[in-house]
Coordinates of C-alpha atoms in Angstrom, one line a residue:
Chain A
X1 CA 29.2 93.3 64.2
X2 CA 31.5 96.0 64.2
X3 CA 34.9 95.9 62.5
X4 CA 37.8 97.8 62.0
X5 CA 40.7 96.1 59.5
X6 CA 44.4 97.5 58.7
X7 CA 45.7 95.3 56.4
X8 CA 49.1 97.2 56.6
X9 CA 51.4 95.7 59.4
X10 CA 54.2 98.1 58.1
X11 CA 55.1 100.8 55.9
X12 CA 58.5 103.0 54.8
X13 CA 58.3 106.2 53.8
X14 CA 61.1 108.6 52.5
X15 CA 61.4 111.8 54.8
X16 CA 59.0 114.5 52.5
X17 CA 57.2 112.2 50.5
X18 CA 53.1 111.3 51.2
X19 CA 52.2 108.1 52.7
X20 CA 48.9 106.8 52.5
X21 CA 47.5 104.3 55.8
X22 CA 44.6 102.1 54.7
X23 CA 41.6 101.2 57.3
X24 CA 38.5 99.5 56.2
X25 CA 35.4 99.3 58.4
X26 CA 32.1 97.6 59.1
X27 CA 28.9 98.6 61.1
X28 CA 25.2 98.7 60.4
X29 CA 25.1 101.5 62.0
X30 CA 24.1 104.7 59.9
X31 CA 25.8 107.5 62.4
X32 CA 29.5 106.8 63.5
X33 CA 33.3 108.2 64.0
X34 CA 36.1 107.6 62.2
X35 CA 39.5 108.5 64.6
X36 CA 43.4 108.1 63.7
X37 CA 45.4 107.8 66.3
X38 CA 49.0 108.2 67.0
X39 CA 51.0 106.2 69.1
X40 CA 54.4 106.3 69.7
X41 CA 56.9 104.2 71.9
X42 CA 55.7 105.8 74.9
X43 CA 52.7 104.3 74.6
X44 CA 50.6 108.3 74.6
X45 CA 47.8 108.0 72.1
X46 CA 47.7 110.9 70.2
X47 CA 44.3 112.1 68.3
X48 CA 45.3 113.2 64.9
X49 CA 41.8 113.2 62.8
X50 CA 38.0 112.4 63.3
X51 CA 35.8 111.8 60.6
X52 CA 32.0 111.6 61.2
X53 CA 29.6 109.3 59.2
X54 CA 27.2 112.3 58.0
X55 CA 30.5 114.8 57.2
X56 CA 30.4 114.9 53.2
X57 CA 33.9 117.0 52.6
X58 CA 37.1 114.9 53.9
X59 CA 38.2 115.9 57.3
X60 CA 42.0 117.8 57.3
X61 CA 44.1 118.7 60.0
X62 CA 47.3 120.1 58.9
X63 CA 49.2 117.6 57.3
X64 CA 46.7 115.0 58.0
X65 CA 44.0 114.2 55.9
X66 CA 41.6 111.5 56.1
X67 CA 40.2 109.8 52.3
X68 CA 36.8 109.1 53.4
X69 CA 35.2 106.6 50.6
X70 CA 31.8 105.8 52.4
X71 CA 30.2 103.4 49.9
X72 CA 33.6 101.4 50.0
X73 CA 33.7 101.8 53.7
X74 CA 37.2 103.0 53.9
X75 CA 38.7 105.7 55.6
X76 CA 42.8 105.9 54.7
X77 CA 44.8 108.3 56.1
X78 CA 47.2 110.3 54.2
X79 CA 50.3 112.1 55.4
X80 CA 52.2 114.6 53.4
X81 CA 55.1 115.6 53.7
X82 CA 56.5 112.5 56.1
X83 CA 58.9 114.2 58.7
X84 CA 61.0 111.5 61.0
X85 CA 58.9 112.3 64.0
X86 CA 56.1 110.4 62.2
X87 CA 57.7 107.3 62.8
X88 CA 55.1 105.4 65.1
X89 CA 52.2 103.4 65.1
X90 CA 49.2 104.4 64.0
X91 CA 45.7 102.8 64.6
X92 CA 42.3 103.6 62.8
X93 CA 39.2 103.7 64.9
X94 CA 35.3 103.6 65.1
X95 CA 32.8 104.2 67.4
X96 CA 29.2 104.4 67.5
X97 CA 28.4 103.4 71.4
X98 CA 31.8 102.3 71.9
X99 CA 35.6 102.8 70.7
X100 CA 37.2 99.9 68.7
X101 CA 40.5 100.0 67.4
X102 CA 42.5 98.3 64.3
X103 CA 45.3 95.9 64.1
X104 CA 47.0 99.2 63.4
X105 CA 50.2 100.0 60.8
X106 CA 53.7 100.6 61.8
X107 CA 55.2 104.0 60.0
X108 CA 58.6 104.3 59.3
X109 CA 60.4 107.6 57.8
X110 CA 64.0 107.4 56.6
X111 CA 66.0 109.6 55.8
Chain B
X1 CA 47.6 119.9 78.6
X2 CA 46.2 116.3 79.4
X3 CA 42.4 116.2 80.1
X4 CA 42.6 112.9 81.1
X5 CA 45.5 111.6 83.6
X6 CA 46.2 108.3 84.3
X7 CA 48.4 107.4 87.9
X8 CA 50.3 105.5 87.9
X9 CA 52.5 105.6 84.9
X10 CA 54.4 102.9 85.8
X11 CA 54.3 100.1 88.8
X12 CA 55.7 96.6 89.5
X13 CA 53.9 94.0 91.8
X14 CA 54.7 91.3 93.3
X15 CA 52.6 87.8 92.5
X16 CA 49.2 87.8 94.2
X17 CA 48.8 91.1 95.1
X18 CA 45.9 93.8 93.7
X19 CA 47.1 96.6 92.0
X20 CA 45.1 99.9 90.9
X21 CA 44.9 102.3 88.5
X22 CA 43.3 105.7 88.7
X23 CA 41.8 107.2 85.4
X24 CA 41.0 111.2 86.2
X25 CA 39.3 113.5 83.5
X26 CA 40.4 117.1 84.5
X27 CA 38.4 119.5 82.9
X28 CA 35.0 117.8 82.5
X29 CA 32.9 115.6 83.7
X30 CA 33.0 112.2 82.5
X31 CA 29.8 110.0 82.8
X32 CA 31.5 107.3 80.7
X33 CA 35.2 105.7 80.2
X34 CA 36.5 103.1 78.6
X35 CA 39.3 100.8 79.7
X36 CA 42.0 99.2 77.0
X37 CA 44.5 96.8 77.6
X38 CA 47.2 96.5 75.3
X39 CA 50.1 93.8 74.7
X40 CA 53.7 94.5 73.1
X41 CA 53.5 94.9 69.5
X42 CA 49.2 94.5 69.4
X43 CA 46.2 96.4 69.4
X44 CA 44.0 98.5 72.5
X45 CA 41.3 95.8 73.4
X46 CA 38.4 97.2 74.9
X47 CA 37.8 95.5 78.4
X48 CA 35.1 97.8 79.5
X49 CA 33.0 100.6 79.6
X50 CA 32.4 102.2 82.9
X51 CA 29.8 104.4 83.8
X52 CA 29.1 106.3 86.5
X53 CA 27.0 105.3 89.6
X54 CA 26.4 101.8 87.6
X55 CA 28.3 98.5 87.4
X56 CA 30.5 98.5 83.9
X57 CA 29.9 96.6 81.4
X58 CA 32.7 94.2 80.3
X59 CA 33.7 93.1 77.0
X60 CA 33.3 89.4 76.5
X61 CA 35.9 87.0 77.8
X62 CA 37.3 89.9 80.0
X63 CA 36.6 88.5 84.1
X64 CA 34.7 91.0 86.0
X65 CA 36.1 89.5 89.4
X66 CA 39.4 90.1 88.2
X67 CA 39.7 93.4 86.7
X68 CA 37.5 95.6 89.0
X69 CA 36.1 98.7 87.6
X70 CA 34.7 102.1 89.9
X71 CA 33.3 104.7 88.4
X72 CA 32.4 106.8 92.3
X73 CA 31.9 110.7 90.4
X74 CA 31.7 111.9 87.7
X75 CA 35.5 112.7 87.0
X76 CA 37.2 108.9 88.6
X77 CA 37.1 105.9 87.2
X78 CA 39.7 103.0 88.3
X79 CA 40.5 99.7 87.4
X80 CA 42.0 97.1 89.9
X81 CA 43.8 93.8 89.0
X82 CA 42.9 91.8 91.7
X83 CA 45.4 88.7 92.3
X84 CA 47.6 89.5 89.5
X85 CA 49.8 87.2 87.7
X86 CA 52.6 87.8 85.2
X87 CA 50.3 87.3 82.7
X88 CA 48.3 90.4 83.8
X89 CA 51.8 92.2 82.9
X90 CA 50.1 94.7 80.0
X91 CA 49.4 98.4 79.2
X92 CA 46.3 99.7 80.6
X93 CA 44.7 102.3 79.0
X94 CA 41.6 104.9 79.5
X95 CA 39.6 107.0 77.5
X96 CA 37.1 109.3 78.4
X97 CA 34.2 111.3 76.3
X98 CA 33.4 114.8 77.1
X99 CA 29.4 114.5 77.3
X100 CA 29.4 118.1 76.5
X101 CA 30.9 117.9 72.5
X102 CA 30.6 115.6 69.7
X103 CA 32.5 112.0 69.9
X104 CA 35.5 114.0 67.8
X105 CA 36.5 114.7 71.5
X106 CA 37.7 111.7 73.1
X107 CA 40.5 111.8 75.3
X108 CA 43.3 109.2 76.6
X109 CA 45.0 109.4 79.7
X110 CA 48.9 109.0 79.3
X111 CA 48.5 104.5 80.2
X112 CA 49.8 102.3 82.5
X113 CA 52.6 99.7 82.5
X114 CA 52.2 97.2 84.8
X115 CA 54.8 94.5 85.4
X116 CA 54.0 91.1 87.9
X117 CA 56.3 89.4 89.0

């Protein structure tokens, strides 16, 4: 069976400092995608960062980047620099025929 | 801009009545999409995969006779509620994969309140 586990219901972050999102998987499956997702209040859900099963260097996108341990099956996602925008949810996802989200982690910058 | 639009954005019903929600990918042609619902505060279930000219395959526990899924062409899918109930009230959601690239490109359309009362 395929899984995808955020153990993170919530996190605080000061504005400008790094936060780190954890997401743990599970599949059999040798070829899959690893997404993050942003969603904010409007309910929009905003790709941030893909990560594919075979992809040896960690995927980046600006100030995303995505910590991809693949004998732990983990995939955390790290933001630098937290701006107050980031303040959202934020869900980890897996496919391999299909989509499947996490419980997903709510961010909160402060000031 | 959006690949994927969703219509509408927003719509109350009464008790009873069908509702249904159009899921259009603009720019390619979309052989499969997915449908998500998603309650307050909770996660984006998968209800079911449509594909087009076939019948969809729903998720388990999710009734077929209830939430009706079309996928007519290649760039429509839609989702009716048929008979809905408060507790139908949700965020729907689709997604759609661009056959062309990799599964890196997987668009949502902008979702779908809907409200019974």
């Amino acid at each position: 069976a395929q899984k995808i586990t955020q153990t993170q219901p919530g996190m605080f972050v000061q504005e400008k400092e790094a936060v780190t999102l954890d997401c743990t998987y599970d599949t059999s499956d040798q070829s899959y995608g690893l997404f993050w997702y942003k969603q904010p209040s409007s309910g929009e859900m905003i790709f941030l960062i893909y990560q594919g099963s075979y992809d040896e260097q960690n995927a980046t996108e600006g100030r995303y980047s995505l910590n991809f341990q693949k004998a732990r099956k983990s995939a955390n996602l790290v933001i630098s620099a937290s701006q107050l925008g980031d303040s959202a949810m934020y869900f980890c996802a897996m496919n391999t025929d299909k989509l499947i989200f996490g419980t997903g982690t709510r961010l909160q910058v402060f000031p | 801009g959006a690949v994927v639009s969703q219509h509408p954005s927003r719509v109350i019903c009464k008790s009873g009545t069908s509702v249904k929600i159009e899921c259009r990918s603009l720019d390619f042609q979309a052989t499969t999409m997915f449908w998500y619902r998603q309650f307050p505060k909770q996660s984006l279930m998968l209800m079911a995969t449509s594909n087009e000219g076939s019948k969809a395959t729903y998720e388990q526990g999710v009734e077929k006779d209830k939430f009706l899924i079309n996928h007519a062409s290649l760039t429509l899918s839609t989702l009716t509620v048929t008979s809905a109930h408060p507790e139908d009230s949700s965020f729907y959601i689709c997604s759609a994969r661009d056959p062309g690239t990799g599964w890196d490109t997987i668009y949502f359309g902008e979702g779908s309140w809907l409200t019974v009362v």
